[in-house]
Coordinates of C-alpha atoms (C1' of nucleotides) in Angstrom, one line a residue:
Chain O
X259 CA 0.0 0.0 0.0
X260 CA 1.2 3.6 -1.1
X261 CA 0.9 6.1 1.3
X262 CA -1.8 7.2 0.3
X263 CA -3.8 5.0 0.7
X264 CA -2.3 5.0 4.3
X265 CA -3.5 7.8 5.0
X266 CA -6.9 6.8 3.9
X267 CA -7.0 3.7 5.8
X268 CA -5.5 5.7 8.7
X269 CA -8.5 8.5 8.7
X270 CA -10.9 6.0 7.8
X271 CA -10.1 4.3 10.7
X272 CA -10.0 7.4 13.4
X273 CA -13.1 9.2 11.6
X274 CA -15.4 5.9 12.8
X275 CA -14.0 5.5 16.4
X276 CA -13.6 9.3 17.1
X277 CA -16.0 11.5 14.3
X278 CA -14.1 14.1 12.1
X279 CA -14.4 16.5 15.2
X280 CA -12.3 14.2 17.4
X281 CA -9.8 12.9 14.7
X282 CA -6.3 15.3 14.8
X283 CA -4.2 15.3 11.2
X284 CA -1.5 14.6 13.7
X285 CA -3.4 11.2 14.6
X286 CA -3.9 10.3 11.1
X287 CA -0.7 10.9 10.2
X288 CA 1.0 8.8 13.3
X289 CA -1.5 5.8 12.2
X290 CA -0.3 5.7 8.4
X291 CA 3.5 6.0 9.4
X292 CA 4.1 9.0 7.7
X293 CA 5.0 12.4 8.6
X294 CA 2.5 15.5 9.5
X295 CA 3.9 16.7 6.1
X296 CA 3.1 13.7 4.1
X297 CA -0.8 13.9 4.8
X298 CA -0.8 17.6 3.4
X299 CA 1.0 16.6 0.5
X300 CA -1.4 14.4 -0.5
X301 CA -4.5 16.6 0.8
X302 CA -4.1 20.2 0.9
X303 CA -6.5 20.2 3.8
X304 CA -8.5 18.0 6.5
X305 CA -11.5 18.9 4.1
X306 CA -10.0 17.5 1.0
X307 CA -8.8 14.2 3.3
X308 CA -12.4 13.6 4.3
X309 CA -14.1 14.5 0.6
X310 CA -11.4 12.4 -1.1
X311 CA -11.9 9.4 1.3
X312 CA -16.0 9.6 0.9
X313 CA -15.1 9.7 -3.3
X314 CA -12.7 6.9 -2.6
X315 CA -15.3 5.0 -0.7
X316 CA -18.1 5.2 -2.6
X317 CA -16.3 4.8 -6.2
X318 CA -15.5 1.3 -4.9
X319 CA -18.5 0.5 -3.5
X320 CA -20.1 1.6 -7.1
X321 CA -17.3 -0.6 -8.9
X322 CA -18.0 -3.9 -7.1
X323 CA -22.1 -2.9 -7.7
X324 CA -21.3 -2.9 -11.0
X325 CA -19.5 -5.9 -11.3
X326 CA -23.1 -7.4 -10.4
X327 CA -24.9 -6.1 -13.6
X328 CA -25.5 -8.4 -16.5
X329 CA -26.9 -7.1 -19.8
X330 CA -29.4 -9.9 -20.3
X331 CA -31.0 -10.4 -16.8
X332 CA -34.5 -9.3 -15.9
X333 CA -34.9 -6.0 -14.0
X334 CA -35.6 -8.0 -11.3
X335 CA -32.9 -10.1 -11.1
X336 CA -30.5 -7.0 -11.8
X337 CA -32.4 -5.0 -8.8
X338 CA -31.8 -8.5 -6.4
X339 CA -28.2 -8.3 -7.4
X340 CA -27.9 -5.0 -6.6
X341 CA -29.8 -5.1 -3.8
X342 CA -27.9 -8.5 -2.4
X343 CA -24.4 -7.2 -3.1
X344 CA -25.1 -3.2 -1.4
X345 CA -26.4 -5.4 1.8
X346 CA -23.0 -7.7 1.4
X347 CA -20.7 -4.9 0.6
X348 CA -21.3 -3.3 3.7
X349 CA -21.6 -5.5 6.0
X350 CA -18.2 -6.6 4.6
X351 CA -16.8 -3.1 4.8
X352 CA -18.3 -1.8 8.0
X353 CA -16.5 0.9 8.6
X354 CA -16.6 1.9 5.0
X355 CA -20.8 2.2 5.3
X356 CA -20.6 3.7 8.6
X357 CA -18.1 6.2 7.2
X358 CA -20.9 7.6 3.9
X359 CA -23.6 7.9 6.2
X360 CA -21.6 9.7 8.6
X361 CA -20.5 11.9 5.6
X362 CA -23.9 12.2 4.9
X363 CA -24.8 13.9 7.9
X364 CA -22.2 16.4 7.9
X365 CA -21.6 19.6 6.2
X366 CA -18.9 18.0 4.1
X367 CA -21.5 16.7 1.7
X368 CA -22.2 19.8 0.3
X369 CA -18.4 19.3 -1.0
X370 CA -19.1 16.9 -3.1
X371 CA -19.3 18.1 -6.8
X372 CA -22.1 17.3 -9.3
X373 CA -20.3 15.0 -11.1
X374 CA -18.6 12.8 -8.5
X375 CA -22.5 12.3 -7.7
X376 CA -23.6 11.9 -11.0
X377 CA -21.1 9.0 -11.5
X378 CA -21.6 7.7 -8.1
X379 CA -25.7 7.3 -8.7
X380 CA -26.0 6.4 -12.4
X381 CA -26.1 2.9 -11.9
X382 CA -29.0 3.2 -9.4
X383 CA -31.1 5.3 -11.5
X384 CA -30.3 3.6 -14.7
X385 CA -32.7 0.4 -13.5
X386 CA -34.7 3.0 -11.6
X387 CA -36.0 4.5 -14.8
X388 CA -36.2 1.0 -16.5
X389 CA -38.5 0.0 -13.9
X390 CA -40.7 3.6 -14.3
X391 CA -40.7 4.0 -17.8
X392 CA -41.5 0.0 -18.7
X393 CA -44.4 0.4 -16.2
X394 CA -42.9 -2.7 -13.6
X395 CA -43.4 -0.2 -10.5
X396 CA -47.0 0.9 -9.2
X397 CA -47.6 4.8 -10.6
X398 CA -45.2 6.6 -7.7
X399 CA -43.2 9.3 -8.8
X400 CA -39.6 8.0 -9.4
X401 CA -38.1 10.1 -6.6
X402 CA -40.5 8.2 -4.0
X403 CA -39.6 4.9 -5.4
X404 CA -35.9 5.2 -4.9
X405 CA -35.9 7.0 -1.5
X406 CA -38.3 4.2 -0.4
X407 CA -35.7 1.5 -2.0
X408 CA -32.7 3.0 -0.2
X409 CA -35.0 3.4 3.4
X410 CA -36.0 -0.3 2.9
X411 CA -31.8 -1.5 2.1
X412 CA -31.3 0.9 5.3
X413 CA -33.5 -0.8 8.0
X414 CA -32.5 -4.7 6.5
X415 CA -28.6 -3.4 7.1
X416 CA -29.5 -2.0 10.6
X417 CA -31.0 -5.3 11.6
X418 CA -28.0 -7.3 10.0
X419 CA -25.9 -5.3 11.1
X420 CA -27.0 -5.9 14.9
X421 CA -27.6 -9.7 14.4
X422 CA -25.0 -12.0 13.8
X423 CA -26.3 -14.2 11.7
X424 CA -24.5 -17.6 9.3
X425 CA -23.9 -16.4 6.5
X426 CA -26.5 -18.8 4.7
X427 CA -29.3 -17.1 7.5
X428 CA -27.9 -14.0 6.3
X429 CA -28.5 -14.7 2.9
X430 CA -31.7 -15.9 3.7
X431 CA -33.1 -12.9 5.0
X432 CA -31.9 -11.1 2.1
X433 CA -33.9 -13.3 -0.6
X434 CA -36.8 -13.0 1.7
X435 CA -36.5 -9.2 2.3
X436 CA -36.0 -8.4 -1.8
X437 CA -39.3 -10.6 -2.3
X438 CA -40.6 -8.0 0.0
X439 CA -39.5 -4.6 -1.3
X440 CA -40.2 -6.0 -4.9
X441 CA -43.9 -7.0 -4.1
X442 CA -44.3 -3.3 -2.5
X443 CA -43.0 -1.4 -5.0
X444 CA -44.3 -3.6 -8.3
X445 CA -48.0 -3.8 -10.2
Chain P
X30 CA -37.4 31.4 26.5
X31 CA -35.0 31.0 29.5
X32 CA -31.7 31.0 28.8
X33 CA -31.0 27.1 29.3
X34 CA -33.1 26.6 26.2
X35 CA -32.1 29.9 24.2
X36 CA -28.3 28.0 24.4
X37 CA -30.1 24.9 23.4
X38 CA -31.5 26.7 20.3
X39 CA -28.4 28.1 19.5
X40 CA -26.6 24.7 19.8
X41 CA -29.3 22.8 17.5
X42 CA -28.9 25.8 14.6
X43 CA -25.2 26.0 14.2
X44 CA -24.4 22.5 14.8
X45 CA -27.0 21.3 12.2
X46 CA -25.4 23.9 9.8
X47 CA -21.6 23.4 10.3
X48 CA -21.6 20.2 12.7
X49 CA -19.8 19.6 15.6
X50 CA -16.7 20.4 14.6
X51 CA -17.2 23.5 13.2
X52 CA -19.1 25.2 16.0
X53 CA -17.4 26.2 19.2
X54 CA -18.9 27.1 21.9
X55 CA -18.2 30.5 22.0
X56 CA -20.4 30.9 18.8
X57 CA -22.9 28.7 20.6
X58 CA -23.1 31.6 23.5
X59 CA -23.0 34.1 21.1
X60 CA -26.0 33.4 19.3
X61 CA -28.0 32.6 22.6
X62 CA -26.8 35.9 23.7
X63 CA -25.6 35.0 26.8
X64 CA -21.4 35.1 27.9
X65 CA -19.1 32.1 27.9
X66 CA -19.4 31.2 31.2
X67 CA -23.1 30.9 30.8
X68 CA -22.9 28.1 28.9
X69 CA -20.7 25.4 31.1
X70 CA -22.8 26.8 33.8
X71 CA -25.8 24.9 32.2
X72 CA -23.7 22.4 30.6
X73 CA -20.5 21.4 32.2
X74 CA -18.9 20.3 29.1
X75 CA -19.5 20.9 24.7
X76 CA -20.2 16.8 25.1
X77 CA -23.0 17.5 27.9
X78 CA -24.4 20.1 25.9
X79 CA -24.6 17.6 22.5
X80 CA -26.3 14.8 24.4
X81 CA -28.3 16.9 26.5
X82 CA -29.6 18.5 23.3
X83 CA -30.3 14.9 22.0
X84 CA -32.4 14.0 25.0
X85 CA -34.5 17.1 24.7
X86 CA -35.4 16.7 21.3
X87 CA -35.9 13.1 21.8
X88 CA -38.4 13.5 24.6
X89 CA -40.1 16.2 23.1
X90 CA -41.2 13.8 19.6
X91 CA -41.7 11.3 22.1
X92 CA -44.2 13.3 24.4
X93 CA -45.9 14.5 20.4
X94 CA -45.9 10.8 19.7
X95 CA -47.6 9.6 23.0
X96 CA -50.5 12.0 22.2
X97 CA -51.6 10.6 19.2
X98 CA -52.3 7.0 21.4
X99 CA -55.9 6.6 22.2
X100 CA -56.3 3.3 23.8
X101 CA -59.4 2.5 21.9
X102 CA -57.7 2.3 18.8
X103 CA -57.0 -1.0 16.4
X104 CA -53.0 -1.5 16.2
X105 CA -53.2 -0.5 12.6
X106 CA -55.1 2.5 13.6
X107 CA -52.3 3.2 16.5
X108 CA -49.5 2.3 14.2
X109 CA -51.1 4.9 11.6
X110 CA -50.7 7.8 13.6
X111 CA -47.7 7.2 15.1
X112 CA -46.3 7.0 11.2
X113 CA -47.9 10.2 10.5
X114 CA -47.3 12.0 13.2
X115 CA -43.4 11.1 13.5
X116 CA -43.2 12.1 9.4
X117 CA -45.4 15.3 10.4
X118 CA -43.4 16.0 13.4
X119 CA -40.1 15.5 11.3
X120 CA -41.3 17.8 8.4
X121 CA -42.2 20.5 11.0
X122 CA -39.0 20.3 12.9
X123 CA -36.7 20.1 10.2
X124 CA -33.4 21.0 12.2
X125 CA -34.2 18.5 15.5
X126 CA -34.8 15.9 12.6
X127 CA -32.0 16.4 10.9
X128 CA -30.0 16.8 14.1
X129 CA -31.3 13.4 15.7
X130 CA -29.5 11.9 12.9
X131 CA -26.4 13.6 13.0
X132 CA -26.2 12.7 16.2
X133 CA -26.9 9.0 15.5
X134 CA -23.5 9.0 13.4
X135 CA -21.7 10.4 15.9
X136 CA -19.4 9.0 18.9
X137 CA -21.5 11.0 21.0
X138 CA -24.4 8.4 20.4
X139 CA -22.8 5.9 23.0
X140 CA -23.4 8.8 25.6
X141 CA -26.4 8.6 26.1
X142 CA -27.7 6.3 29.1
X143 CA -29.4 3.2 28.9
X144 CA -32.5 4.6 30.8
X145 CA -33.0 7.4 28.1
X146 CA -33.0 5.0 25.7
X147 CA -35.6 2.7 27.2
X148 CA -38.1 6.0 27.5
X149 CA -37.1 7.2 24.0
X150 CA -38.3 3.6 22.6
X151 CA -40.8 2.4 24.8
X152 CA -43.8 3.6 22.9
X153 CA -42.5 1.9 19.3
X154 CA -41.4 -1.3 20.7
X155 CA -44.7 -1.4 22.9
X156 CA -47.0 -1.6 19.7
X157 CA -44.1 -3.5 18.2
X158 CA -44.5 -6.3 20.8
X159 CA -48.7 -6.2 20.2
X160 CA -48.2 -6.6 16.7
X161 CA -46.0 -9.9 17.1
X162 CA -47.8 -11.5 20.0
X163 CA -51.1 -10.8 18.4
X164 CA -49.4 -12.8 15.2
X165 CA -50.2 -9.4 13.2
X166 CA -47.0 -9.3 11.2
X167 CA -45.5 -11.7 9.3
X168 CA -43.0 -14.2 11.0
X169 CA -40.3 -12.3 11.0
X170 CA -38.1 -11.7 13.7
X171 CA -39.1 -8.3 15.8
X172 CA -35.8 -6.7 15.6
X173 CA -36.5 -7.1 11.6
X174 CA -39.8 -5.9 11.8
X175 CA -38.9 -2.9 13.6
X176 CA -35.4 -1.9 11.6
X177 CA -37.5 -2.2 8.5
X178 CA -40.2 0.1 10.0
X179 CA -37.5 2.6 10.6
X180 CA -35.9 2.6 7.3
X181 CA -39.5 2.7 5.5
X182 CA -39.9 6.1 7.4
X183 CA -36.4 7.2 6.9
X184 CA -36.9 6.4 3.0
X185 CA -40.2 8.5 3.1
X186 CA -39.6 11.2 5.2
X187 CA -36.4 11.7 2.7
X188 CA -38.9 12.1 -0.5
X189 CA -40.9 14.6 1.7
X190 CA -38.6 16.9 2.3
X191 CA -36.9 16.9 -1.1
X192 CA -40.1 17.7 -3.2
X193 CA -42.5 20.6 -2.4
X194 CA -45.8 19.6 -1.7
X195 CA -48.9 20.7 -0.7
X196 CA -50.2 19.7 2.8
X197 CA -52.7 18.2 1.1
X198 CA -50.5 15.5 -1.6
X199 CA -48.3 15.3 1.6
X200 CA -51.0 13.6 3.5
X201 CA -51.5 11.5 0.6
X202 CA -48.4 10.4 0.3
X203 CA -48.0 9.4 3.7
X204 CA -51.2 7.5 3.6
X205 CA -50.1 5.4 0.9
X206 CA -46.8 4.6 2.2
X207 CA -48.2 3.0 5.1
X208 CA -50.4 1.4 3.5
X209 CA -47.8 -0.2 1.4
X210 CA -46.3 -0.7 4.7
X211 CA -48.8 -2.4 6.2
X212 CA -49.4 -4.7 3.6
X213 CA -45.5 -5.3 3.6
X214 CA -45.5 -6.1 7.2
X215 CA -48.9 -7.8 8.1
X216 CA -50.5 -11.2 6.8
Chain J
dT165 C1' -32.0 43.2 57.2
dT166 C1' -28.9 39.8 56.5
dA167 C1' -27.4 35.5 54.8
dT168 C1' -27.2 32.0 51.4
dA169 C1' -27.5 30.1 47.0
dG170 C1' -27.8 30.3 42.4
dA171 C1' -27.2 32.9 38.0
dT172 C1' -24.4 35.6 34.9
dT173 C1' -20.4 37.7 33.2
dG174 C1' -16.2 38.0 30.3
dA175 C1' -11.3 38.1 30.6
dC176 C1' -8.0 34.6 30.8
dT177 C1' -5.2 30.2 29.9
dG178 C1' -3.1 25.9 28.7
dA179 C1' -3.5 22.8 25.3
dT180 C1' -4.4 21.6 20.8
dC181 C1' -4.8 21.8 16.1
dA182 C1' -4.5 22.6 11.0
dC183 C1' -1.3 23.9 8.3
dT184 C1' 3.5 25.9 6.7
dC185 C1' 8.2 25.8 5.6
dC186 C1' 12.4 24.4 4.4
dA187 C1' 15.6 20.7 4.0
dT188 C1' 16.6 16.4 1.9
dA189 C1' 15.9 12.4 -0.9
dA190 C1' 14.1 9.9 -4.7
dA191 C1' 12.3 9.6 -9.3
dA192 C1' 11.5 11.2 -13.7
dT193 C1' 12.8 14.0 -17.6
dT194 C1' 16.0 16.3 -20.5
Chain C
dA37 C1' 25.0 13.9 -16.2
dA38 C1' 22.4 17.6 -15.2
dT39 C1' 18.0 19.4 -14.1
dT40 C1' 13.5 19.4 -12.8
dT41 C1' 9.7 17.5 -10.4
dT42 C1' 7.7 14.9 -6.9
dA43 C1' 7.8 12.7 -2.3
dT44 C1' 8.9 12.8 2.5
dG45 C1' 10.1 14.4 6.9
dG46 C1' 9.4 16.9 11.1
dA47 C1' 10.1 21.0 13.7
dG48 C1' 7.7 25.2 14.2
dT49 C1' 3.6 28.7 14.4
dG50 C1' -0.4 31.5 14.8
dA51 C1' -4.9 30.8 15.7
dT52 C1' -8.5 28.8 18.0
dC53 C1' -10.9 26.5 21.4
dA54 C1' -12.9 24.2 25.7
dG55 C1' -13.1 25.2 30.0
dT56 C1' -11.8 28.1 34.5
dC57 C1' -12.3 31.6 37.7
dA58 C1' -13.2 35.4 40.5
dA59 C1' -16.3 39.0 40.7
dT60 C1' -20.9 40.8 40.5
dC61 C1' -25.8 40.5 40.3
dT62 C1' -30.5 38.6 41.7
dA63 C1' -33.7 36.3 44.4
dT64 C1' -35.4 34.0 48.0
dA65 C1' -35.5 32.7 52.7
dA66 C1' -34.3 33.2 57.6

DNA sequence: TTATAGATTGACTGATCACTCCATAAAATT
DNA sequence: AATTTTATGGAGTGATCAGTCAATCTATAA
């Protein structure tokens, strides 16, 4: 690992135990192994750290989503993959998920420029407006639909989250909670 | 307003519009118009005055939420207005909304004591507990029942507040959710 | 009236923090 | 080989901040 993405681990790390509040440069810095200079090199302030690290974050995340798309599948089966592998994802990574909705909540979203968002949400609304246009959803505007979605994958994390479950339960409650969301929002 | 609560104002505006971080106390005082001291009189530290803050808009949704309760009621009926009245209450109090969550992705959230908690929840998990006893909801497990609750109202209050509506299509809206809920949940 | 307790003030402080600066080293470019 | 660019280090700094403190004010009770 570069330093870099020291640093990155390093204030990824510190931002979830302590908040961005409670997380001195000086900390990050000592946890990466690199000088107080380093980290400023790289980021030109704590601002640009904790922006770069949410881009960072959620440009993976959006990569392995990806990965899960196949041209020829149904909408459903593209919106179970999607939904299956955001659920997976984070309870793989965490601190990672902590970390965006943290972010979220902070003034540092407003940091965040169009097109990092753009980039970071096409995927979503892509099936979104396959599902509105071909006329698989019930007749709710679009915007409801995917805020609904998103609560829905939000409440299934928080319970997974605070259950430890076997993997195969885990996946379980998945399929069953998709089957859910799918017959809510569907005709 | 005394000036307990004017501080308490203060502290909910600037904190929900540059965070924690980015609002010292000083400012805090400032904007309550009341000196330095003032504030650590009330609140003996910045972290007292964050959780204290959390407890008093907790208990006072909670107190807005225990009014709609008529004893009489069906559980769907009681479940109803609690939904409607936590999205109304949110869409009112836009700031202590916004705020609770903040706080919820914040270090500060493991301050707050155990018997706060248990008078913060008691109302949700009592009609919770009716609704699984009573073999109203679908087997699922409760914790599952409830987190998906959550993030159903998280999903909709989002859509609320990012599209203008009338009081009127807001209503609407919010009927139809839960029923979608509802059906979601229930046999 | 006097005594006591709480409320309020704002100047002050010790610590901390984000960030700078310059020296050096390594790598890339000419 | 010479030159430029980039990477790294770490001591240093000015500003800021949470919290203190002693003095004054207010109110109520004895």
């Amino acid at each position: 690992m570069n330093k870099e993405q020291e640093i990155l681990a390093a204030a990824l790390k510190l931002f979830v135990e302590f908040g961005f509040h409670g997380t001195p440069t000086s900390k990050i810095a000592k946890e990466a192994g690199v000088a107080n200079g380093t980290l400023f090199h790289y980021f030109k302030t704590k601002e640009d750290l904790i922006v770069g690290l949410y881009n960072h974050i959620k440009d993976d995340l959006n990569r392995h989503l990806s990965e899960t798309q196949k041209e020829k599948d149904s909408l459903k089966d593209k919106m179970k993959n999607l939904y299956t592998a955001s659920l997976q994802w984070g309870l793989v990574h965490k601190p990672e998920f902590y970390f965006i909705q943290q972010f979220h909540f902070s003034p540092h979203l407003a940091k965040v420029s169009p097109e990092d968002i753009e980039r970071q949400t096409r995927l979503h609304l892509q099936l979104l407006r396959e599902g509105v246009t071909g006329e698989i959803f019930k007749p709710f505007p679009e915007q409801l639909i995917s805020s609904t979605l998103g609560g829905h994958v939000y409440g299934v994390y928080q319970y997974l989250l605070n259950t430890e479950l076997t993997q195969q339960k885990q996946d379980e409650i998945i399929g069953q909670t998709f089957e859910l969301l799918w017959d809510m929002l569907t005709k």
